[in-house]
C-alpha positions as a LaTeX table, in Angstrom:
\begin{tabular}{lrrr}
\hline
Residue & $x$ (\AA) & $y$ (\AA) & $z$ (\AA) \\
\hline
Met1 & 0.02 & 0.00 & $-0.01$ \\
Ile2 & 2.70 & 2.44 & 1.02 \\
Gln3 & 4.79 & 1.38 & $-1.94$ \\
Asp4 & 1.87 & 2.03 & $-4.30$ \\
Val5 & 1.45 & 5.51 & $-2.83$ \\
Arg6 & 5.13 & 6.21 & $-3.23$ \\
Lys7 & 5.07 & 5.04 & $-6.84$ \\
Ser8 & 2.07 & 7.30 & $-7.49$ \\
Leu9 & 3.82 & 10.29 & $-5.95$ \\
Val10 & 6.97 & 9.63 & $-7.92$ \\
Ser11 & 4.93 & 9.30 & $-11.09$ \\
Thr12 & 3.06 & 12.50 & $-10.34$ \\
Leu13 & 6.30 & 14.31 & $-9.58$ \\
Leu14 & 7.93 & 13.14 & $-12.76$ \\
Tyr15 & 4.86 & 14.21 & $-14.70$ \\
Cys16 & 4.93 & 17.65 & $-13.16$ \\
Val17 & 8.68 & 18.06 & $-13.85$ \\
Ser18 & 8.15 & 16.95 & $-17.43$ \\
Leu19 & 5.21 & 19.29 & $-17.86$ \\
Leu20 & 7.26 & 22.16 & $-16.39$ \\
Leu21 & 10.11 & 21.48 & $-18.75$ \\
Val22 & 7.74 & 21.38 & $-21.70$ \\
Leu23 & 6.28 & 24.75 & $-20.63$ \\
Ile24 & 9.67 & 26.28 & $-20.16$ \\
Leu25 & 10.94 & 25.03 & $-23.51$ \\
Thr26 & 7.77 & 26.10 & $-25.21$ \\
Gly27 & 8.13 & 29.52 & $-23.68$ \\
Phe28 & 11.69 & 29.87 & $-24.87$ \\
Ser29 & 10.71 & 28.67 & $-28.29$ \\
Ser30 & 7.89 & 31.27 & $-28.42$ \\
Lys31 & 10.18 & 34.05 & $-27.38$ \\
Ala32 & 12.75 & 33.02 & $-29.98$ \\
Ala33 & 10.05 & 33.01 & $-32.66$ \\
Val34 & 8.92 & 36.50 & $-31.68$ \\
Ser35 & 12.48 & 37.73 & $-31.69$ \\
Asp36 & 13.14 & 36.23 & $-35.11$ \\
Gln37 & 10.23 & 38.20 & $-36.46$ \\
Asn38 & 12.21 & 41.39 & $-35.68$ \\
Ile39 & 15.56 & 40.11 & $-36.94$ \\
Phe40 & 16.45 & 39.53 & $-40.54$ \\
Tyr41 & 19.51 & 37.42 & $-41.34$ \\
Tyr42 & 20.99 & 38.35 & $-44.67$ \\
Asp43 & 23.18 & 35.80 & $-46.45$ \\
Gly44 & 23.70 & 37.72 & $-49.64$ \\
Thr45 & 20.96 & 35.94 & $-51.61$ \\
Asn46 & 17.74 & 36.22 & $-49.62$ \\
Ile47 & 17.04 & 39.98 & $-49.74$ \\
Asn48 & 13.58 & 39.34 & $-51.20$ \\
Asn49 & 12.58 & 37.60 & $-47.99$ \\
Tyr50 & 12.90 & 40.79 & $-45.94$ \\
Ser51 & 9.56 & 41.73 & $-44.39$ \\
Gly52 & 10.06 & 44.87 & $-42.32$ \\
Gln53 & 12.30 & 43.60 & $-39.49$ \\
Gln54 & 13.95 & 46.28 & $-37.32$ \\
Glu55 & 17.23 & 44.47 & $-37.01$ \\
Phe56 & 19.34 & 43.53 & $-40.03$ \\
Val57 & 22.12 & 41.07 & $-39.60$ \\
Phe58 & 24.90 & 40.47 & $-42.07$ \\
Thr59 & 25.94 & 36.84 & $-41.83$ \\
Lys60 & 28.73 & 37.06 & $-44.37$ \\
Asp61 & 30.68 & 39.71 & $-46.25$ \\
Ser62 & 28.93 & 41.37 & $-49.21$ \\
Thr63 & 30.41 & 40.54 & $-52.58$ \\
Asn64 & 29.19 & 43.88 & $-53.88$ \\
Glu65 & 29.33 & 46.71 & $-51.36$ \\
Asn66 & 26.65 & 48.75 & $-53.18$ \\
His67 & 24.41 & 45.74 & $-53.75$ \\
Leu68 & 21.87 & 46.66 & $-51.14$ \\
Ser69 & 21.61 & 50.31 & $-52.14$ \\
Gln70 & 20.39 & 49.12 & $-55.52$ \\
Phe71 & 17.22 & 47.97 & $-53.74$ \\
Asn72 & 14.72 & 50.22 & $-52.14$ \\
Pro73 & 16.18 & 51.48 & $-48.82$ \\
Phe74 & 15.03 & 49.82 & $-45.63$ \\
Pro75 & 13.66 & 52.69 & $-43.42$ \\
Lys76 & 12.34 & 50.33 & $-40.75$ \\
Val77 & 15.77 & 48.97 & $-39.82$ \\
Leu78 & 17.03 & 50.53 & $-36.56$ \\
Lys79 & 19.95 & 48.23 & $-35.87$ \\
Val80 & 22.54 & 46.68 & $-38.22$ \\
Arg81 & 24.64 & 43.84 & $-36.87$ \\
Tyr82 & 27.71 & 42.23 & $-38.46$ \\
Ala83 & 27.78 & 38.65 & $-37.19$ \\
Glu84 & 30.81 & 36.45 & $-36.74$ \\
Gly85 & 32.28 & 35.68 & $-40.09$ \\
Cys86 & 31.94 & 39.24 & $-41.40$ \\
Thr87 & 35.29 & 40.96 & $-41.81$ \\
Ala88 & 34.37 & 44.38 & $-43.22$ \\
Ile89 & 31.82 & 47.20 & $-42.97$ \\
Ser90 & 31.18 & 49.45 & $-45.94$ \\
Glu91 & 29.19 & 52.67 & $-45.78$ \\
Gly92 & 28.31 & 52.02 & $-49.37$ \\
Glu93 & 25.96 & 49.22 & $-48.25$ \\
Leu94 & 24.76 & 51.30 & $-45.30$ \\
Leu95 & 23.08 & 53.65 & $-47.76$ \\
Ala96 & 20.22 & 51.20 & $-47.56$ \\
Phe97 & 19.47 & 52.00 & $-43.91$ \\
Pro98 & 18.62 & 55.72 & $-43.54$ \\
Lys99 & 17.09 & 55.31 & $-40.02$ \\
Val100 & 19.62 & 53.02 & $-38.36$ \\
Lys101 & 20.51 & 54.01 & $-34.78$ \\
Thr102 & 22.97 & 51.27 & $-33.75$ \\
Ile103 & 25.69 & 49.37 & $-35.55$ \\
Glu104 & 27.15 & 46.32 & $-33.88$ \\
Leu105 & 30.48 & 44.69 & $-34.80$ \\
Ser106 & 31.32 & 41.11 & $-34.00$ \\
Lys107 & 34.80 & 39.98 & $-33.07$ \\
Thr108 & 35.69 & 39.10 & $-36.69$ \\
Val109 & 35.18 & 42.57 & $-38.25$ \\
Gln110 & 38.59 & 43.97 & $-39.28$ \\
Thr111 & 37.86 & 46.89 & $-41.61$ \\
Tyr112 & 35.59 & 49.95 & $-41.67$ \\
Ile113 & 35.27 & 51.44 & $-45.16$ \\
Asp114 & 33.90 & 55.01 & $-45.08$ \\
Glu115 & 34.29 & 55.63 & $-48.81$ \\
Ala116 & 30.53 & 56.30 & $-49.20$ \\
Lys117 & 31.04 & 59.39 & $-47.09$ \\
Gln118 & 34.41 & 60.48 & $-48.45$ \\
Asp119 & 34.21 & 59.45 & $-52.07$ \\
Ser120 & 31.71 & 60.25 & $-54.79$ \\
Ile121 & 28.32 & 58.60 & $-54.72$ \\
Tyr122 & 26.80 & 58.25 & $-58.17$ \\
Phe123 & 23.14 & 57.80 & $-58.83$ \\
Thr124 & 22.45 & 55.95 & $-62.06$ \\
Asp125 & 18.98 & 56.28 & $-63.63$ \\
Glu126 & 18.01 & 52.92 & $-62.17$ \\
Arg127 & 19.20 & 53.77 & $-58.67$ \\
Trp128 & 17.36 & 57.12 & $-58.89$ \\
Lys129 & 14.12 & 55.29 & $-59.58$ \\
Gln130 & 14.76 & 52.98 & $-56.61$ \\
Thr131 & 15.61 & 55.76 & $-54.15$ \\
Ser132 & 13.29 & 58.49 & $-55.31$ \\
Lys133 & 10.54 & 57.52 & $-52.79$ \\
Phe134 & 12.83 & 58.29 & $-49.87$ \\
Ala135 & 14.29 & 61.36 & $-51.56$ \\
Glu136 & 10.81 & 62.80 & $-51.36$ \\
Glu137 & 11.09 & 62.35 & $-47.60$ \\
Asp138 & 14.15 & 64.64 & $-47.61$ \\
Trp139 & 16.55 & 61.79 & $-47.11$ \\
Ile140 & 18.44 & 63.02 & $-50.21$ \\
Asp141 & 18.22 & 66.12 & $-52.38$ \\
Ile142 & 15.92 & 65.31 & $-55.29$ \\
Asp143 & 17.22 & 67.99 & $-57.64$ \\
Asp144 & 20.84 & 66.99 & $-57.13$ \\
Val145 & 20.59 & 63.29 & $-57.49$ \\
Arg146 & 18.42 & 63.48 & $-60.62$ \\
Asn147 & 21.78 & 64.06 & $-62.36$ \\
Pro148 & 23.25 & 60.55 & $-62.73$ \\
Asn149 & 26.82 & 61.93 & $-62.53$ \\
Tyr150 & 26.28 & 64.30 & $-59.61$ \\
Tyr151 & 29.11 & 64.30 & $-57.08$ \\
Cys152 & 26.79 & 63.79 & $-54.09$ \\
Tyr153 & 29.18 & 64.62 & $-51.27$ \\
Asn154 & 26.51 & 66.37 & $-49.21$ \\
Leu155 & 24.40 & 63.24 & $-48.95$ \\
Thr156 & 23.64 & 62.75 & $-45.30$ \\
Leu157 & 24.63 & 59.25 & $-44.38$ \\
Leu158 & 23.62 & 57.55 & $-41.09$ \\
Ser159 & 21.94 & 60.73 & $-39.86$ \\
Asn160 & 20.16 & 58.82 & $-37.08$ \\
Leu161 & 23.17 & 56.83 & $-35.93$ \\
Glu162 & 23.63 & 57.11 & $-32.13$ \\
Asn163 & 26.14 & 54.50 & $-31.14$ \\
Phe164 & 28.45 & 51.61 & $-32.04$ \\
Ile165 & 28.63 & 48.35 & $-30.11$ \\
Val166 & 31.81 & 46.24 & $-30.48$ \\
Asp167 & 32.42 & 42.66 & $-29.21$ \\
Lys168 & 34.99 & 42.85 & $-26.40$ \\
Asp169 & 37.02 & 40.12 & $-28.12$ \\
Asn170 & 37.39 & 42.11 & $-31.37$ \\
Pro171 & 41.15 & 42.66 & $-31.88$ \\
Asp172 & 40.80 & 45.62 & $-34.26$ \\
Phe173 & 38.05 & 47.93 & $-32.89$ \\
Gln174 & 36.49 & 49.13 & $-29.71$ \\
Ala175 & 33.63 & 51.48 & $-28.85$ \\
Ile176 & 33.93 & 54.03 & $-26.07$ \\
Asp177 & 30.74 & 55.87 & $-25.17$ \\
Gly178 & 29.28 & 54.65 & $-28.45$ \\
Ile179 & 32.14 & 56.15 & $-30.55$ \\
Leu180 & 34.18 & 53.88 & $-32.80$ \\
Tyr181 & 37.96 & 53.69 & $-32.48$ \\
Asn182 & 40.62 & 51.21 & $-33.44$ \\
Lys183 & 41.60 & 48.80 & $-30.65$ \\
Ala184 & 44.52 & 50.85 & $-29.42$ \\
Val185 & 42.43 & 54.11 & $-29.52$ \\
Thr186 & 45.06 & 55.71 & $-31.73$ \\
Thr187 & 42.55 & 56.34 & $-34.56$ \\
Leu188 & 39.03 & 57.81 & $-34.40$ \\
Val189 & 37.17 & 55.79 & $-36.96$ \\
Lys190 & 33.63 & 57.20 & $-36.77$ \\
Tyr191 & 31.77 & 59.67 & $-34.57$ \\
Pro192 & 28.01 & 58.88 & $-34.81$ \\
Ile193 & 26.12 & 61.73 & $-36.41$ \\
Asn194 & 23.25 & 61.60 & $-33.89$ \\
His195 & 25.44 & 61.02 & $-30.80$ \\
Pro196 & 23.75 & 63.05 & $-27.98$ \\
Asn197 & 26.92 & 64.75 & $-26.64$ \\
Lys198 & 27.15 & 68.57 & $-27.20$ \\
Ser199 & 30.92 & 68.56 & $-26.61$ \\
Tyr200 & 33.62 & 66.01 & $-27.47$ \\
Thr201 & 37.34 & 65.82 & $-26.71$ \\
Ile202 & 39.34 & 63.63 & $-29.03$ \\
Pro203 & 41.29 & 61.28 & $-26.67$ \\
Ser204 & 44.91 & 62.07 & $-26.12$ \\
Thr205 & 45.76 & 58.57 & $-27.33$ \\
Val206 & 44.49 & 59.44 & $-30.81$ \\
Thr207 & 47.83 & 60.22 & $-32.41$ \\
Glu208 & 47.59 & 58.65 & $-35.84$ \\
Glu209 & 44.49 & 60.23 & $-37.38$ \\
Ala210 & 40.97 & 61.36 & $-36.51$ \\
Ser211 & 38.60 & 61.43 & $-39.42$ \\
Ile212 & 37.27 & 65.02 & $-39.52$ \\
Gly213 & 34.62 & 63.68 & $-41.86$ \\
Ser214 & 33.15 & 61.91 & $-38.86$ \\
Phe215 & 31.76 & 65.23 & $-37.63$ \\
Tyr216 & 29.87 & 66.11 & $-40.79$ \\
His217 & 26.15 & 66.74 & $-40.24$ \\
Thr218 & 26.41 & 66.06 & $-36.47$ \\
Asn219 & 23.03 & 66.81 & $-34.90$ \\
His220 & 24.15 & 67.80 & $-31.42$ \\
Leu221 & 27.93 & 68.44 & $-31.32$ \\
Glu222 & 28.68 & 72.09 & $-30.58$ \\
Gln223 & 32.26 & 72.03 & $-29.30$ \\
Leu224 & 35.26 & 69.98 & $-30.45$ \\
Thr225 & 38.55 & 69.82 & $-28.54$ \\
Ile226 & 41.75 & 68.62 & $-30.24$ \\
Gly227 & 44.36 & 67.26 & $-27.87$ \\
Ala228 & 48.14 & 67.70 & $-27.70$ \\
Lys229 & 49.01 & 64.80 & $-30.00$ \\
Thr230 & 45.96 & 64.49 & $-32.22$ \\
Lys231 & 46.43 & 64.51 & $-35.95$ \\
Leu232 & 43.32 & 64.96 & $-38.09$ \\
Lys233 & 42.45 & 63.24 & $-41.30$ \\
Leu234 & 41.56 & 66.28 & $-43.32$ \\
Met235 & 41.10 & 64.72 & $-46.73$ \\
Asp236 & 42.90 & 67.61 & $-48.52$ \\
Ser237 & 40.45 & 69.93 & $-46.79$ \\
Ser238 & 41.98 & 73.15 & $-48.04$ \\
Lys239 & 40.60 & 72.17 & $-51.43$ \\
Arg240 & 37.06 & 71.38 & $-50.25$ \\
Gly241 & 34.30 & 73.73 & $-49.37$ \\
Asp242 & 32.53 & 71.39 & $-47.07$ \\
Leu243 & 34.93 & 70.89 & $-44.20$ \\
Ala244 & 33.21 & 73.16 & $-41.72$ \\
Met245 & 30.08 & 74.02 & $-43.64$ \\
Trp246 & 28.79 & 70.51 & $-43.10$ \\
Met247 & 29.56 & 70.31 & $-39.35$ \\
Gly248 & 25.97 & 70.75 & $-38.24$ \\
Lys249 & 25.89 & 72.72 & $-34.98$ \\
Leu250 & 29.67 & 72.80 & $-34.38$ \\
Ser251 & 30.41 & 76.40 & $-33.31$ \\
Lys252 & 33.71 & 76.16 & $-31.41$ \\
Ile253 & 37.02 & 74.38 & $-31.91$ \\
Thr254 & 39.83 & 74.42 & $-29.34$ \\
Val255 & 43.36 & 73.02 & $-29.74$ \\
Ser256 & 45.97 & 72.22 & $-27.15$ \\
Ser257 & 48.89 & 74.67 & $-27.34$ \\
Lys258 & 51.17 & 71.67 & $-27.44$ \\
Asn259 & 49.65 & 70.25 & $-30.61$ \\
Pro260 & 52.37 & 70.26 & $-33.35$ \\
Tyr261 & 49.94 & 70.31 & $-36.24$ \\
Tyr262 & 47.18 & 72.88 & $-35.58$ \\
Lys263 & 46.23 & 76.08 & $-33.81$ \\
Val264 & 43.09 & 78.16 & $-33.46$ \\
Ile265 & 43.03 & 81.92 & $-34.05$ \\
His266 & 39.72 & 83.74 & $-33.47$ \\
Asn267 & 37.89 & 80.40 & $-33.46$ \\
Ile268 & 39.28 & 79.40 & $-36.93$ \\
Leu269 & 41.32 & 76.23 & $-37.35$ \\
Tyr270 & 44.68 & 76.57 & $-39.18$ \\
Asn271 & 47.84 & 74.57 & $-39.66$ \\
Lys272 & 50.46 & 75.31 & $-36.99$ \\
Lys273 & 52.01 & 78.14 & $-38.98$ \\
Gly274 & 48.67 & 79.77 & $-39.67$ \\
Thr275 & 49.25 & 79.71 & $-43.42$ \\
Val276 & 46.45 & 77.27 & $-44.34$ \\
Leu277 & 42.84 & 77.60 & $-43.18$ \\
Tyr278 & 41.09 & 74.28 & $-42.42$ \\
Ala279 & 37.78 & 75.05 & $-40.80$ \\
Ile280 & 35.49 & 77.86 & $-39.67$ \\
Pro281 & 33.08 & 76.28 & $-37.17$ \\
Ile282 & 30.05 & 78.38 & $-38.08$ \\
Gly283 & 27.47 & 75.92 & $-36.74$ \\
Arg284 & 23.97 & 76.84 & $-37.87$ \\
Ser285 & 24.37 & 80.54 & $-37.21$ \\
Thr286 & 25.58 & 81.51 & $-40.69$ \\
Ser287 & 23.20 & 84.42 & $-40.84$ \\
Lys288 & 24.81 & 85.96 & $-37.75$ \\
Ile289 & 28.42 & 85.87 & $-38.99$ \\
Thr290 & 29.02 & 89.18 & $-40.76$ \\
Ala291 & 32.80 & 89.61 & $-40.22$ \\
Leu292 & 35.81 & 87.34 & $-39.76$ \\
Thr293 & 39.42 & 88.04 & $-38.65$ \\
Phe294 & 42.02 & 85.90 & $-40.33$ \\
Ser295 & 45.56 & 84.89 & $-39.44$ \\
Asp296 & 48.21 & 87.38 & $-40.53$ \\
Gln297 & 50.12 & 84.46 & $-42.00$ \\
Leu298 & 47.25 & 83.21 & $-44.20$ \\
Val299 & 48.45 & 83.08 & $-47.82$ \\
Asn300 & 45.45 & 81.69 & $-49.78$ \\
Leu301 & 41.80 & 81.90 & $-48.76$ \\
Asn302 & 39.47 & 79.21 & $-50.03$ \\
Leu303 & 36.22 & 81.20 & $-50.32$ \\
Glu304 & 34.17 & 78.00 & $-50.14$ \\
Leu305 & 35.04 & 77.81 & $-46.45$ \\
Val306 & 33.57 & 81.26 & $-45.77$ \\
Pro307 & 29.86 & 81.93 & $-45.01$ \\
Ser308 & 29.25 & 83.71 & $-48.30$ \\
Tyr309 & 25.61 & 84.51 & $-47.72$ \\
Ser310 & 26.16 & 86.52 & $-44.52$ \\
Leu311 & 29.66 & 88.03 & $-44.60$ \\
Thr312 & 29.44 & 91.81 & $-45.04$ \\
Thr313 & 32.94 & 92.85 & $-43.96$ \\
Leu314 & 36.17 & 91.35 & $-45.34$ \\
Ser315 & 39.48 & 92.05 & $-43.61$ \\
Ile316 & 42.46 & 91.14 & $-45.75$ \\
Pro317 & 45.54 & 90.27 & $-43.61$ \\
Lys318 & 49.10 & 91.17 & $-44.47$ \\
Ser319 & 50.16 & 87.88 & $-46.06$ \\
Leu320 & 47.00 & 87.08 & $-48.09$ \\
Lys321 & 47.90 & 86.78 & $-51.75$ \\
Glu322 & 44.98 & 85.01 & $-53.48$ \\
Phe323 & 41.30 & 84.17 & $-53.18$ \\
Val324 & 40.61 & 80.74 & $-54.59$ \\
Val325 & 37.94 & 78.09 & $-55.14$ \\
Tyr326 & 38.40 & 74.48 & $-56.10$ \\
Asn327 & 35.99 & 73.12 & $-58.63$ \\
Cys328 & 35.34 & 69.42 & $-58.35$ \\
Tyr329 & 35.39 & 67.28 & $-61.50$ \\
Ala330 & 34.33 & 63.69 & $-61.14$ \\
Asp331 & 35.30 & 61.49 & $-64.13$ \\
Gly332 & 34.85 & 58.04 & $-62.63$ \\
Asp333 & 33.51 & 55.99 & $-59.78$ \\
Ser334 & 36.27 & 56.32 & $-57.23$ \\
Asp335 & 38.10 & 58.99 & $-55.26$ \\
Ser336 & 41.12 & 58.63 & $-57.50$ \\
Asp337 & 38.99 & 59.88 & $-60.43$ \\
Ile338 & 38.07 & 63.13 & $-58.64$ \\
Glu339 & 40.08 & 66.12 & $-59.63$ \\
Tyr340 & 40.10 & 69.56 & $-57.96$ \\
Lys341 & 40.92 & 72.44 & $-60.29$ \\
Arg342 & 42.13 & 75.54 & $-58.54$ \\
Arg343 & 40.70 & 78.84 & $-59.71$ \\
Val344 & 41.69 & 82.35 & $-58.58$ \\
Ile345 & 38.68 & 84.67 & $-58.36$ \\
Ser346 & 37.61 & 87.97 & $-56.94$ \\
Pro347 & 36.02 & 87.81 & $-53.49$ \\
Met348 & 33.10 & 89.87 & $-54.85$ \\
Asp349 & 32.26 & 87.02 & $-57.16$ \\
Phe350 & 31.61 & 84.80 & $-54.16$ \\
Leu351 & 30.78 & 86.99 & $-51.16$ \\
Trp352 & 27.52 & 88.30 & $-52.41$ \\
Lys353 & 26.61 & 90.53 & $-49.43$ \\
Leu354 & 29.98 & 92.14 & $-49.02$ \\
Lys355 & 29.66 & 95.79 & $-48.15$ \\
Lys356 & 33.12 & 96.70 & $-46.83$ \\
Val357 & 36.71 & 95.64 & $-47.51$ \\
Gln358 & 39.62 & 96.41 & $-45.26$ \\
Val359 & 43.26 & 95.75 & $-46.26$ \\
Ser360 & 46.20 & 95.59 & $-43.86$ \\
Ser361 & 48.67 & 98.39 & $-44.56$ \\
Lys362 & 51.36 & 95.73 & $-44.70$ \\
Asn363 & 49.67 & 93.71 & $-47.42$ \\
Lys364 & 51.73 & 93.76 & $-50.68$ \\
Tyr365 & 49.01 & 92.58 & $-53.05$ \\
Tyr366 & 45.75 & 94.58 & $-52.45$ \\
Ser367 & 44.54 & 98.12 & $-51.85$ \\
Val368 & 41.12 & 99.68 & $-51.35$ \\
Tyr369 & 40.00 & 103.02 & $-52.72$ \\
Gln370 & 36.43 & 104.29 & $-52.42$ \\
Asn371 & 35.34 & 100.84 & $-51.29$ \\
Val372 & 36.63 & 99.26 & $-54.46$ \\
Leu373 & 39.21 & 96.43 & $-54.29$ \\
Tyr374 & 42.31 & 96.75 & $-56.46$ \\
Asn375 & 45.73 & 95.20 & $-56.65$ \\
Lys376 & 48.44 & 97.18 & $-54.89$ \\
Lys377 & 49.33 & 99.30 & $-57.94$ \\
Arg378 & 45.67 & 99.80 & $-58.83$ \\
Thr379 & 46.16 & 98.44 & $-62.30$ \\
Ile380 & 43.66 & 95.65 & $-61.74$ \\
Leu381 & 40.10 & 96.07 & $-60.38$ \\
Tyr382 & 38.72 & 93.04 & $-58.57$ \\
Gly383 & 35.32 & 94.21 & $-57.50$ \\
Ile384 & 33.01 & 96.84 & $-56.05$ \\
Cys385 & 31.41 & 96.48 & $-52.64$ \\
Gln386 & 27.63 & 96.75 & $-52.72$ \\
Ser387 & 27.45 & 99.20 & $-49.84$ \\
Lys388 & 25.04 & 101.36 & $-51.77$ \\
Arg389 & 23.58 & 101.69 & $-55.25$ \\
Asn390 & 23.67 & 104.45 & $-57.79$ \\
Ile391 & 27.23 & 105.44 & $-56.89$ \\
Ala392 & 29.48 & 107.71 & $-58.91$ \\
Leu393 & 32.76 & 105.85 & $-59.53$ \\
Lys394 & 35.96 & 107.47 & $-60.69$ \\
Leu395 & 38.52 & 104.93 & $-61.82$ \\
Pro396 & 42.19 & 105.63 & $-61.17$ \\
Glu397 & 44.34 & 106.61 & $-64.15$ \\
Thr398 & 46.53 & 103.57 & $-63.42$ \\
Leu399 & 43.77 & 101.03 & $-64.16$ \\
Lys400 & 44.61 & 99.10 & $-67.32$ \\
Thr401 & 41.41 & 97.16 & $-68.06$ \\
Leu402 & 37.81 & 97.02 & $-66.88$ \\
Ser403 & 35.48 & 94.18 & $-67.73$ \\
Ile404 & 31.77 & 94.81 & $-67.95$ \\
Tyr405 & 31.41 & 91.66 & $-65.79$ \\
Thr406 & 33.23 & 93.24 & $-62.90$ \\
Gly407 & 31.49 & 92.41 & $-59.63$ \\
Asn408 & 28.65 & 94.82 & $-58.72$ \\
Leu409 & 29.35 & 97.17 & $-61.64$ \\
Asp410 & 25.56 & 97.38 & $-62.09$ \\
His411 & 25.47 & 99.47 & $-58.84$ \\
Val412 & 27.30 & 102.29 & $-60.58$ \\
Lys413 & 25.23 & 105.25 & $-61.78$ \\
Ser414 & 28.04 & 107.21 & $-63.38$ \\
Leu415 & 31.55 & 105.99 & $-64.30$ \\
Tyr416 & 34.68 & 107.96 & $-65.06$ \\
Ile417 & 37.14 & 105.97 & $-67.14$ \\
Gly418 & 40.78 & 107.09 & $-67.25$ \\
Arg419 & 42.69 & 107.53 & $-70.53$ \\
Ala420 & 44.75 & 104.32 & $-69.95$ \\
Thr421 & 41.77 & 102.08 & $-69.18$ \\
Lys422 & 40.55 & 99.60 & $-71.80$ \\
Leu423 & 37.05 & 98.16 & $-71.54$ \\
Thr424 & 36.64 & 94.46 & $-72.27$ \\
His425 & 33.66 & 92.25 & $-73.31$ \\
Leu426 & 31.88 & 95.21 & $-74.81$ \\
Glu427 & 30.62 & 92.98 & $-77.57$ \\
Asp428 & 28.37 & 91.27 & $-75.02$ \\
Leu429 & 26.42 & 94.45 & $-74.41$ \\
Ala430 & 24.70 & 94.01 & $-77.73$ \\
Val431 & 23.41 & 90.55 & $-76.82$ \\
\hline
\end{tabular}
């Protein structure tokens, strides 16, 4: 009798344990199924199976880095993960995820390719058709990318990216506060555009290079501090007009006095000698910047780095020799095919609201007379400030030529031309 009861209890207990295990396993299985509904595992061939999951997992390296961007972008993806087996990340493929907030790297990822940000991005007719839907949502500029050969450098990539996550066993990368560095923290690889910090100090360990392109379009960054040993990756920035203009809210740059590469003068970033201007951190207050003071050692001024729509007063320092712009010509599909052609121009041809020009008395190349900019000997006229209209202008006897296309000449009501001055392009008046 007692043995029968014991057997019954044991049987009941075993049944309960079995039932509990079944429930537990069923519960785990259910949770896994729910989770899988929000995770898409991409193997390079099954893209047509994607059905709106918020997490996109690369299970192997892409054979074509722009393959995904040839499909309609995936605006529902909030997290992109590179699983074990993946060795590289390319921003070319990340074009497909305009809303992604988090990028996670497994321990096998060895390379981060940021060429989609730094190189040209070309929109073929087919790609335009595939991306036009999201262009209409202001992801990209419709008018610009309609041109299949447009050099689309101002395309905002990863504008919602907040942080990186890196496997602790990854030998090549690590993330600190969501910012991506190499393992030794000697290189800043990527600063997330939508990182919440308003100020950021590049770590003192970053001595090899910090990609200044990482700060393009940042949504919250207002102050950048460059340490004593930091060297920036400027991408030939003195030839590009986008270095500071695309820095979102960045309004202040500071540099350690011990830094051997850079210095800041009047909140403008230069090389250590002050001869090359790298960045003017204007933030989003371009309409408030009406005057700038440049380094006395500055030799050439790239006008594309200057807030042309607001600057009303130009002060020319003693060493400034030329005003230049660099026109970009893209003849292929890679950065090596992009050529920058240097062109010397008059500041009046670029600074449309300029009302006053001041020239240092020690400058050997320029002079100002009646608010008109000349070369030092007044044999060349560069432009007329638009301080007021209907002015009476008397040209100096030393002026050799005057083009009818001279900046703001249409503001002149009466014009006195000296006996040595020759007018050019007169044939265009009849057109």
